[in-house]
């Protein structure tokens, strides 16, 4: 019987980021176009929408051991950084943006580090 | 500042199942069409391929609070059960099939339970 | 050399619906929370977001000949119908909602018909 | 009423490539690990699996007008080229590999061209 490593750390990080982005999109949509302080949430929604899709696929490519996983992580890091930067603007007054920004920063760091060690 | 529930249990279960399915597909492909005992792995690969896609989307619909999440979970439970049944045939001699069968059973149970409580 | 059928009609219909939904989400987001006539676009965005994901996977399951394609089509038809119904409310004043409603109706009809002929 | 461009050419190309890849994976799996001439199809299956996922997301990012679409296309071109190269090895004896190689070449060319014109 073969052995198998269960180091699913990075896939988990990607999936947690996708989950935080999904939640952030919904919460932003339910606040309306602007939050109560007049901040426009459109960019936040757009970035989280892209980030959710890209992190999900990044996690799957990593889990399957794809030969493109490293290149994909480099792109995923860029998307996560852009999304984190936007969510951080709203982090002090929206728990969903704070949670999303933290998940994006963590994912960006891991993706950067893993894509550099190719 | 609004509060937000962080009950991401079911989304996690779906994503863990997707991850186990991705790993199982790759491991089966690398064994070749048949394992060393002559078992045909084609059905296992096909079922894991579908199950990975469906569990991923199930987890995302749940995270975003989609109105279709309950109906999707009912379908996801069927797919997970079919995938578990096939992987269980190979669970005694392949660690990846055993891990996948367990993840599928857990996900099927949660999906069944949550879709019934709609 | 084997022969292969190239009947990709239904997959195309699903993908065209997904594309129309993606475009509709972006156009709605760029209008802001409400259009110039004061209609709330939040439900439209949420439904298109789900419909884009579900139609994409429906098209892929059909293309690969998945054993779950028929069941998935039945669910996809429901989602497309809900999305069409919402987009039709805005079809007279937004080209993107009109295009999306038409793509959703076409996809719903094909999915209903194909899932009934299982 | 606003006007909307319906230039969905590139999204279509991506989706057609994804469809060809899905079909190629299934056809290869149904042939078994090796075709009747003894060619190992494992790499073909793995590449088509990645290419289907990446082309699907590429088409969606393009349809939604994502700011990451150009960078994603550059990566998508690489994946399509690798998949085309593998499928071309089998194109003379498998219709599904021939169709997939052609769809991949077309998608790679468009992605290269569009990502260069950013």
Short mmCIF file of C-alpha atoms in Angstrom, two decimals:
data_model
loop_
_atom_site.label_atom_id
_atom_site.label_comp_id
_atom_site.label_asym_id
_atom_site.label_seq_id
_atom_site.Cartn_x
_atom_site.Cartn_y
_atom_site.Cartn_z
CA UNK A 1 0.00 0.00 0.00
CA UNK A 2 1.42 3.35 -1.03
CA UNK A 3 1.85 6.20 1.39
CA UNK A 4 0.54 9.67 0.70
CA UNK A 5 1.49 13.02 2.15
CA UNK A 6 -1.38 15.01 3.61
CA UNK A 7 0.23 18.44 3.48
CA UNK A 8 -2.85 20.29 2.34
CA UNK A 9 -1.82 23.56 3.96
CA UNK A 10 -1.63 25.74 0.88
CA UNK A 11 -4.78 24.39 -0.72
CA UNK A 12 -6.57 25.17 2.55
CA UNK A 13 -5.24 28.71 2.56
CA UNK A 14 -6.49 29.27 -0.99
CA UNK A 15 -9.91 27.83 -0.21
CA UNK A 16 -10.22 29.91 2.96
CA UNK A 17 -9.44 33.00 0.94
CA UNK A 18 -12.06 32.05 -1.67
CA UNK A 19 -14.60 31.56 1.11
CA UNK A 20 -13.81 34.96 2.67
CA UNK A 21 -14.16 36.59 -0.75
CA UNK A 22 -17.53 34.93 -1.40
CA UNK A 23 -18.80 36.17 1.97
CA UNK A 24 -17.44 39.66 1.35
CA UNK A 25 -19.19 39.94 -2.05
CA UNK A 26 -22.54 38.97 -0.51
CA UNK A 27 -22.15 41.29 2.47
CA UNK A 28 -21.16 44.21 0.22
CA UNK A 29 -24.10 43.55 -2.11
CA UNK A 30 -26.48 43.50 0.84
CA UNK A 31 -25.21 46.87 2.08
CA UNK A 32 -26.01 48.41 -1.26
CA UNK A 33 -23.69 50.30 -3.56
CA UNK A 34 -22.36 52.43 -0.73
CA UNK A 35 -21.94 51.68 2.93
CA UNK A 36 -23.39 53.92 5.63
CA UNK A 37 -20.26 56.11 5.56
CA UNK A 38 -20.59 56.68 1.83
CA UNK A 39 -17.76 54.41 0.67
CA UNK A 40 -18.29 52.94 -2.79
CA UNK A 41 -18.03 49.14 -2.53
CA UNK A 42 -18.03 48.41 -6.27
CA UNK A 43 -14.27 47.85 -6.54
CA UNK A 44 -14.36 45.64 -3.45
CA UNK A 45 -17.08 43.47 -5.00
CA UNK A 46 -15.28 43.21 -8.34
CA UNK A 47 -11.95 42.30 -6.77
CA UNK A 48 -13.48 39.73 -4.42
CA UNK A 49 -15.36 38.17 -7.36
CA UNK A 50 -12.11 37.65 -9.28
CA UNK A 51 -10.16 36.63 -6.20
CA UNK A 52 -12.71 33.96 -5.23
CA UNK A 53 -12.46 32.34 -8.66
CA UNK A 54 -8.69 32.53 -8.91
CA UNK A 55 -8.01 31.28 -5.35
CA UNK A 56 -10.39 28.38 -5.86
CA UNK A 57 -8.57 27.24 -8.99
CA UNK A 58 -5.19 27.86 -7.36
CA UNK A 59 -6.11 25.54 -4.50
CA UNK A 60 -7.29 22.87 -6.90
CA UNK A 61 -4.20 23.03 -9.13
CA UNK A 62 -2.04 22.71 -6.03
CA UNK A 63 -4.06 19.76 -4.72
CA UNK A 64 -3.75 17.91 -8.03
CA UNK A 65 -0.04 18.61 -8.36
CA UNK A 66 -0.41 20.51 -11.64
CA UNK A 67 2.72 21.50 -13.50
CA UNK A 68 1.16 24.98 -13.82
CA UNK A 69 0.55 25.43 -10.09
CA UNK A 70 3.68 27.58 -9.54
CA UNK A 71 2.90 30.00 -12.37
CA UNK A 72 -0.69 30.16 -11.24
CA UNK A 73 0.38 31.00 -7.68
CA UNK A 74 2.38 33.99 -8.94
CA UNK A 75 -0.75 35.37 -10.60
CA UNK A 76 -2.90 34.46 -7.61
CA UNK A 77 -0.55 36.43 -5.33
CA UNK A 78 -1.11 39.58 -7.45
CA UNK A 79 -4.87 39.20 -7.31
CA UNK A 80 -4.86 38.55 -3.55
CA UNK A 81 -2.69 41.61 -2.95
CA UNK A 82 -4.98 43.86 -4.98
CA UNK A 83 -8.02 42.49 -3.17
CA UNK A 84 -6.38 42.86 0.25
CA UNK A 85 -5.43 46.46 -0.49
CA UNK A 86 -9.03 47.34 -1.37
CA UNK A 87 -10.58 45.44 1.55
CA UNK A 88 -8.16 47.05 4.01
CA UNK A 89 -9.70 50.44 3.17
CA UNK A 90 -12.97 49.18 4.67
CA UNK A 91 -11.55 46.87 7.35
CA UNK A 92 -12.10 49.25 10.25
CA UNK A 93 -15.87 49.41 9.75
CA UNK A 94 -16.81 46.08 8.09
CA UNK A 95 -16.00 42.73 9.68
CA UNK A 96 -16.36 40.95 6.31
CA UNK A 97 -13.76 43.22 4.69
CA UNK A 98 -11.40 42.76 7.63
CA UNK A 99 -11.73 38.98 7.45
CA UNK A 100 -11.28 39.06 3.68
CA UNK A 101 -8.22 41.31 3.81
CA UNK A 102 -6.57 38.99 6.34
CA UNK A 103 -7.32 35.87 4.29
CA UNK A 104 -6.02 37.58 1.13
CA UNK A 105 -2.77 38.70 2.81
CA UNK A 106 -2.13 35.19 4.10
CA UNK A 107 -2.84 33.64 0.72
CA UNK A 108 -0.72 36.22 -1.14
CA UNK A 109 2.26 35.54 1.13
CA UNK A 110 2.06 31.77 0.72
CA UNK A 111 1.56 32.03 -3.03
CA UNK A 112 4.52 34.43 -3.39
CA UNK A 113 6.75 32.21 -1.31
CA UNK A 114 5.77 28.98 -3.07
CA UNK A 115 5.99 30.43 -6.57
CA UNK A 116 9.49 31.80 -5.81
CA UNK A 117 10.68 28.37 -4.65
CA UNK A 118 9.80 26.68 -7.92
CA UNK B 1 -19.61 47.79 12.96
CA UNK B 2 -21.72 44.82 11.99
CA UNK B 3 -21.14 41.38 13.39
CA UNK B 4 -20.63 38.34 11.18
CA UNK B 5 -20.98 34.66 11.89
CA UNK B 6 -17.92 32.57 11.07
CA UNK B 7 -19.61 29.20 10.85
CA UNK B 8 -17.76 27.98 7.82
CA UNK B 9 -18.04 24.32 8.76
CA UNK B 10 -19.96 23.06 5.77
CA UNK B 11 -18.02 25.03 3.19
CA UNK B 12 -14.85 23.53 4.68
CA UNK B 13 -16.26 20.03 4.42
CA UNK B 14 -17.09 20.57 0.73
CA UNK B 15 -13.66 22.01 -0.02
CA UNK B 16 -11.91 19.16 1.82
CA UNK B 17 -13.88 16.70 -0.26
CA UNK B 18 -12.94 18.54 -3.47
CA UNK B 19 -9.30 18.43 -2.42
CA UNK B 20 -9.42 14.70 -1.67
CA UNK B 21 -11.03 14.10 -5.07
CA UNK B 22 -8.38 16.14 -6.90
CA UNK B 23 -5.64 14.12 -5.17
CA UNK B 24 -7.39 10.85 -5.94
CA UNK B 25 -7.69 11.65 -9.66
CA UNK B 26 -3.98 12.42 -9.91
CA UNK B 27 -2.94 9.36 -7.93
CA UNK B 28 -5.18 7.10 -10.03
CA UNK B 29 -3.84 8.59 -13.29
CA UNK B 30 -0.28 8.00 -12.14
CA UNK B 31 -1.00 4.35 -11.38
CA UNK B 32 -2.17 3.86 -14.93
CA UNK B 33 -5.48 2.47 -16.08
CA UNK B 34 -5.32 -0.44 -13.68
CA UNK B 35 -3.71 -0.77 -10.33
CA UNK B 36 -1.26 -3.56 -9.52
CA UNK B 37 -4.14 -5.86 -8.54
CA UNK B 38 -5.85 -5.34 -11.88
CA UNK B 39 -8.67 -3.07 -10.71
CA UNK B 40 -9.89 -0.68 -13.39
CA UNK B 41 -9.67 2.87 -11.99
CA UNK B 42 -11.57 4.59 -14.83
CA UNK B 43 -14.84 4.91 -12.91
CA UNK B 44 -12.99 6.18 -9.86
CA UNK B 45 -11.31 8.91 -11.92
CA UNK B 46 -14.56 9.94 -13.61
CA UNK B 47 -16.50 10.12 -10.36
CA UNK B 48 -13.77 12.06 -8.55
CA UNK B 49 -13.58 14.51 -11.48
CA UNK B 50 -17.30 15.27 -11.20
CA UNK B 51 -17.27 15.25 -7.41
CA UNK B 52 -14.38 17.74 -7.22
CA UNK B 53 -16.27 20.21 -9.42
CA UNK B 54 -19.61 19.80 -7.70
CA UNK B 55 -18.24 19.96 -4.13
CA UNK B 56 -16.25 23.08 -4.98
CA UNK B 57 -19.33 24.88 -6.26
CA UNK B 58 -21.41 23.57 -3.35
CA UNK B 59 -18.96 25.08 -0.88
CA UNK B 60 -18.99 28.39 -2.69
CA UNK B 61 -22.79 28.60 -2.94
CA UNK B 62 -22.99 27.88 0.78
CA UNK B 63 -20.35 30.52 1.62
CA UNK B 64 -22.20 33.17 -0.39
CA UNK B 65 -25.58 32.32 1.08
CA UNK B 66 -27.10 31.42 -2.29
CA UNK B 67 -30.83 30.73 -2.43
CA UNK B 68 -29.94 27.61 -4.46
CA UNK B 69 -27.51 26.20 -1.90
CA UNK B 70 -30.05 23.74 -0.40
CA UNK B 71 -31.06 22.27 -3.77
CA UNK B 72 -27.43 22.09 -4.78
CA UNK B 73 -26.57 20.21 -1.58
CA UNK B 74 -29.15 17.54 -2.37
CA UNK B 75 -27.46 16.91 -5.72
CA UNK B 76 -24.01 17.13 -4.17
CA UNK B 77 -24.97 14.43 -1.65
CA UNK B 78 -25.84 12.06 -4.52
CA UNK B 79 -22.54 12.67 -6.26
CA UNK B 80 -20.55 12.26 -3.05
CA UNK B 81 -22.33 8.99 -2.27
CA UNK B 82 -21.62 7.58 -5.71
CA UNK B 83 -17.98 8.63 -5.46
CA UNK B 84 -17.62 7.20 -1.95
CA UNK B 85 -19.11 3.88 -3.04
CA UNK B 86 -16.58 3.55 -5.86
CA UNK B 87 -13.58 4.70 -3.80
CA UNK B 88 -14.49 2.29 -1.00
CA UNK B 89 -13.88 -0.60 -3.41
CA UNK B 90 -10.22 0.44 -3.54
CA UNK B 91 -9.85 1.80 -0.01
CA UNK B 92 -8.07 -1.24 1.40
CA UNK B 93 -5.15 -0.95 -1.02
CA UNK B 94 -4.94 2.78 -1.92
CA UNK B 95 -4.53 5.49 0.70
CA UNK B 96 -5.83 8.14 -1.72
CA UNK B 97 -9.07 6.20 -2.31
CA UNK B 98 -9.52 5.65 1.43
CA UNK B 99 -9.03 9.37 2.16
CA UNK B 100 -11.36 10.29 -0.68
CA UNK B 101 -14.07 7.84 0.40
CA UNK B 102 -13.99 9.25 3.93
CA UNK B 103 -14.17 12.86 2.75
CA UNK B 104 -17.05 11.97 0.40
CA UNK B 105 -19.03 10.18 3.14
CA UNK B 106 -18.63 13.15 5.49
CA UNK B 107 -19.65 15.63 2.82
CA UNK B 108 -22.62 13.50 1.71
CA UNK B 109 -23.93 13.29 5.27
CA UNK B 110 -23.67 17.02 5.88
CA UNK B 111 -25.23 17.84 2.51
CA UNK B 112 -28.11 15.41 3.11
CA UNK B 113 -28.75 16.80 6.55
CA UNK B 114 -28.59 20.45 5.51
CA UNK B 115 -30.73 20.00 2.39
CA UNK B 116 -33.39 18.18 4.45
CA UNK B 117 -33.56 21.07 6.93
CA UNK B 118 -34.37 23.65 4.25
CA UNK C 1 -9.48 5.97 -36.21
CA UNK C 2 -12.56 6.38 -34.09
CA UNK C 3 -15.37 8.74 -35.00
CA UNK C 4 -16.66 11.38 -32.61
CA UNK C 5 -19.90 13.27 -32.53
CA UNK C 6 -19.56 17.04 -32.49
CA UNK C 7 -23.00 17.88 -31.17
CA UNK C 8 -21.90 20.62 -28.83
CA UNK C 9 -25.17 22.53 -29.04
CA UNK C 10 -26.23 22.31 -25.43
CA UNK C 11 -22.79 23.01 -23.99
CA UNK C 12 -22.70 26.12 -26.19
CA UNK C 13 -26.08 27.25 -24.89
CA UNK C 14 -24.91 26.88 -21.29
CA UNK C 15 -21.67 28.75 -21.96
CA UNK C 16 -23.50 31.55 -23.77
CA UNK C 17 -25.78 31.91 -20.78
CA UNK C 18 -22.80 32.02 -18.41
CA UNK C 19 -21.22 34.71 -20.58
CA UNK C 20 -24.41 36.82 -20.62
CA UNK C 21 -24.63 36.49 -16.82
CA UNK C 22 -21.01 37.58 -16.33
CA UNK C 23 -21.63 40.64 -18.50
CA UNK C 24 -24.85 41.45 -16.67
CA UNK C 25 -23.17 41.33 -13.24
CA UNK C 26 -20.47 43.74 -14.36
CA UNK C 27 -22.90 46.12 -16.05
CA UNK C 28 -25.17 46.13 -12.97
CA UNK C 29 -22.21 46.75 -10.64
CA UNK C 30 -21.08 49.67 -12.80
CA UNK C 31 -24.54 51.26 -12.64
CA UNK C 32 -24.39 51.24 -8.86
CA UNK C 33 -26.86 49.72 -6.47
CA UNK C 34 -29.82 51.27 -8.26
CA UNK C 35 -30.28 52.17 -11.89
CA UNK C 36 -31.33 55.67 -12.97
CA UNK C 37 -35.01 54.72 -12.55
CA UNK C 38 -34.45 53.63 -8.97
CA UNK C 39 -34.66 49.87 -9.51
CA UNK C 40 -32.62 47.87 -7.02
CA UNK C 41 -30.23 45.61 -8.99
CA UNK C 42 -29.02 43.54 -6.02
CA UNK C 43 -31.20 40.53 -6.76
CA UNK C 44 -30.22 40.66 -10.41
CA UNK C 45 -26.51 40.59 -9.50
CA UNK C 46 -26.95 37.74 -7.02
CA UNK C 47 -28.96 35.62 -9.44
CA UNK C 48 -26.56 36.21 -12.34
CA UNK C 49 -23.61 35.33 -10.08
CA UNK C 50 -25.16 31.95 -9.25
CA UNK C 51 -26.40 31.37 -12.78
CA UNK C 52 -22.98 32.02 -14.32
CA UNK C 53 -21.38 29.40 -12.06
CA UNK C 54 -24.10 26.80 -12.49
CA UNK C 55 -24.39 27.17 -16.28
CA UNK C 56 -20.63 26.91 -16.66
CA UNK C 57 -20.51 23.64 -14.76
CA UNK C 58 -23.63 22.37 -16.56
CA UNK C 59 -21.93 22.93 -19.92
CA UNK C 60 -18.80 21.15 -18.76
CA UNK C 61 -20.64 18.13 -17.31
CA UNK C 62 -22.53 17.82 -20.59
CA UNK C 63 -19.33 18.08 -22.66
CA UNK C 64 -17.65 15.34 -20.62
CA UNK C 65 -20.65 13.05 -20.73
CA UNK C 66 -21.06 12.97 -16.95
CA UNK C 67 -23.59 10.56 -15.48
CA UNK C 68 -24.83 13.50 -13.38
CA UNK C 69 -25.44 15.82 -16.33
CA UNK C 70 -29.21 15.16 -16.48
CA UNK C 71 -29.78 15.84 -12.79
CA UNK C 72 -27.60 18.89 -13.01
CA UNK C 73 -29.61 20.20 -15.97
CA UNK C 74 -32.83 20.01 -13.94
CA UNK C 75 -31.28 22.22 -11.28
CA UNK C 76 -29.71 24.50 -13.90
CA UNK C 77 -33.15 25.02 -15.47
CA UNK C 78 -34.52 26.29 -12.14
CA UNK C 79 -31.66 28.72 -11.69
CA UNK C 80 -31.94 29.98 -15.28
CA UNK C 81 -35.69 30.51 -14.88
CA UNK C 82 -35.25 32.51 -11.68
CA UNK C 83 -32.52 34.60 -13.28
CA UNK C 84 -34.59 35.20 -16.44
CA UNK C 85 -37.58 36.27 -14.38
CA UNK C 86 -35.52 38.89 -12.52
CA UNK C 87 -33.67 40.15 -15.62
CA UNK C 88 -36.96 40.48 -17.53
CA UNK C 89 -38.05 43.12 -15.02
CA UNK C 90 -35.19 45.31 -16.25
CA UNK C 91 -35.11 44.22 -19.89
CA UNK C 92 -36.92 47.22 -21.28
CA UNK C 93 -34.30 49.66 -20.03
CA UNK C 94 -31.03 47.67 -19.88
CA UNK C 95 -29.58 45.88 -22.90
CA UNK C 96 -27.47 43.65 -20.66
CA UNK C 97 -30.54 42.44 -18.73
CA UNK C 98 -32.44 41.83 -21.98
CA UNK C 99 -29.56 39.80 -23.43
CA UNK C 100 -29.19 37.89 -20.16
CA UNK C 101 -32.92 37.14 -19.88
CA UNK C 102 -32.96 35.76 -23.43
CA UNK C 103 -29.88 33.59 -22.86
CA UNK C 104 -31.37 32.29 -19.58
CA UNK C 105 -34.74 31.43 -21.18
CA UNK C 106 -33.02 29.53 -23.99
CA UNK C 107 -30.79 27.64 -21.57
CA UNK C 108 -33.70 26.86 -19.22
CA UNK C 109 -35.75 25.40 -22.07
CA UNK C 110 -32.94 23.19 -23.33
CA UNK C 111 -32.05 22.03 -19.82
CA UNK C 112 -35.70 21.22 -19.02
CA UNK C 113 -36.12 19.31 -22.24
CA UNK C 114 -32.89 17.36 -21.93
CA UNK C 115 -33.36 16.50 -18.26
CA UNK C 116 -36.90 15.23 -19.00
CA UNK C 117 -35.61 12.93 -21.75
CA UNK C 118 -33.19 11.12 -19.46
CA UNK D 1 -31.15 52.82 -22.88
CA UNK D 2 -27.45 52.04 -22.91
CA UNK D 3 -25.82 50.21 -25.78
CA UNK D 4 -23.65 47.16 -25.28
CA UNK D 5 -21.02 45.58 -27.47
CA UNK D 6 -21.51 41.89 -28.18
CA UNK D 7 -17.95 41.04 -29.16
CA UNK D 8 -17.83 37.73 -27.41
CA UNK D 9 -15.29 36.24 -29.80
CA UNK D 10 -12.50 35.52 -27.37
CA UNK D 11 -14.72 34.20 -24.60
CA UNK D 12 -16.19 31.81 -27.18
CA UNK D 13 -12.73 30.63 -28.21
CA UNK D 14 -11.83 29.91 -24.58
CA UNK D 15 -15.07 28.05 -23.95
CA UNK D 16 -14.68 26.00 -27.14
CA UNK D 17 -11.21 25.03 -26.01
CA UNK D 18 -12.52 24.04 -22.58
CA UNK D 19 -15.21 21.92 -24.25
CA UNK D 20 -12.68 20.17 -26.52
CA UNK D 21 -10.48 19.46 -23.48
CA UNK D 22 -13.40 17.99 -21.49
CA UNK D 23 -14.25 15.70 -24.41
CA UNK D 24 -10.62 14.68 -24.84
CA UNK D 25 -10.25 13.73 -21.16
CA UNK D 26 -13.34 11.50 -21.33
CA UNK D 27 -12.32 9.88 -24.61
CA UNK D 28 -8.81 9.21 -23.31
CA UNK D 29 -10.15 7.73 -20.06
CA UNK D 30 -12.45 5.44 -22.02
CA UNK D 31 -9.55 4.15 -24.13
CA UNK D 32 -7.71 3.12 -21.00
CA UNK D 33 -4.24 4.11 -19.96
CA UNK D 34 -2.78 3.35 -23.36
CA UNK D 35 -4.34 3.53 -26.78
CA UNK D 36 -4.28 0.57 -29.17
CA UNK D 37 -0.86 1.66 -30.49
CA UNK D 38 0.62 1.69 -27.00
CA UNK D 39 0.81 5.45 -26.50
CA UNK D 40 0.50 6.50 -22.87
CA UNK D 41 -2.37 9.01 -22.61
CA UNK D 42 -1.69 10.06 -18.99
CA UNK D 43 0.01 13.34 -19.90
CA UNK D 44 -2.74 14.14 -22.36
CA UNK D 45 -5.40 13.66 -19.69
CA UNK D 46 -3.51 15.75 -17.13
CA UNK D 47 -2.91 18.62 -19.53
CA UNK D 48 -6.49 18.64 -20.79
CA UNK D 49 -7.76 18.63 -17.20
CA UNK D 50 -5.75 21.77 -16.39
CA UNK D 51 -6.47 23.39 -19.73
CA UNK D 52 -10.25 22.93 -19.37
CA UNK D 53 -10.21 24.68 -15.99
CA UNK D 54 -7.92 27.51 -17.03
CA UNK D 55 -9.68 28.22 -20.36
CA UNK D 56 -13.05 28.28 -18.63
CA UNK D 57 -11.90 30.88 -16.13
CA UNK D 58 -10.09 32.84 -18.86
CA UNK D 59 -13.32 33.11 -20.84
CA UNK D 60 -15.24 34.23 -17.79
CA UNK D 61 -12.68 36.87 -16.75
CA UNK D 62 -12.76 38.22 -20.30
CA UNK D 63 -16.58 38.29 -20.37
CA UNK D 64 -16.74 40.21 -17.09
CA UNK D 65 -14.05 42.69 -18.12
CA UNK D 66 -11.72 41.73 -15.25
CA UNK D 67 -8.63 43.83 -14.71
CA UNK D 68 -6.71 40.55 -14.47
CA UNK D 69 -7.91 39.19 -17.81
CA UNK D 70 -4.74 40.17 -19.72
CA UNK D 71 -2.38 38.55 -17.22
CA UNK D 72 -4.58 35.50 -17.10
CA UNK D 73 -4.52 35.21 -20.90
CA UNK D 74 -0.71 35.12 -20.89
CA UNK D 75 -0.82 32.12 -18.54
CA UNK D 76 -3.69 30.55 -20.46
CA UNK D 77 -1.63 30.76 -23.68
CA UNK D 78 1.16 28.73 -22.04
CA UNK D 79 -1.22 26.04 -20.87
CA UNK D 80 -2.96 25.85 -24.25
CA UNK D 81 0.39 25.52 -26.04
CA UNK D 82 1.54 22.70 -23.76
CA UNK D 83 -1.80 20.93 -24.21
CA UNK D 84 -1.73 21.40 -28.00
CA UNK D 85 1.80 20.02 -28.21
CA UNK D 86 0.80 16.85 -26.35
CA UNK D 87 -2.47 16.34 -28.23
CA UNK D 88 -0.71 16.81 -31.58
CA UNK D 89 1.32 13.66 -30.85
CA UNK D 90 -1.93 11.69 -30.96
CA UNK D 91 -3.81 13.76 -33.54
CA UNK D 92 -3.24 11.39 -36.45
CA UNK D 93 -5.01 8.48 -34.76
CA UNK D 94 -7.54 10.09 -32.37
CA UNK D 95 -10.21 12.54 -33.56
CA UNK D 96 -10.65 13.90 -30.04
CA UNK D 97 -6.95 14.75 -29.74
CA UNK D 98 -6.98 16.38 -33.19
CA UNK D 99 -10.01 18.50 -32.30
CA UNK D 100 -8.47 19.41 -28.94
CA UNK D 101 -5.10 20.35 -30.45
CA UNK D 102 -6.81 22.64 -32.95
CA UNK D 103 -8.95 24.32 -30.30
CA UNK D 104 -5.86 24.77 -28.08
CA UNK D 105 -3.79 26.31 -30.89
CA UNK D 106 -6.55 28.76 -31.73
CA UNK D 107 -7.03 29.73 -28.09
CA UNK D 108 -3.27 30.07 -27.49
CA UNK D 109 -2.91 32.41 -30.47
CA UNK D 110 -5.77 34.65 -29.40
CA UNK D 111 -4.61 34.72 -25.78
CA UNK D 112 -1.03 35.57 -26.83
CA UNK D 113 -2.20 38.32 -29.12
CA UNK D 114 -4.63 39.85 -26.64
CA UNK D 115 -2.25 39.71 -23.68
CA UNK D 116 0.47 41.40 -25.77
CA UNK D 117 -1.88 44.27 -26.67
CA UNK D 118 -2.59 45.15 -23.06
#
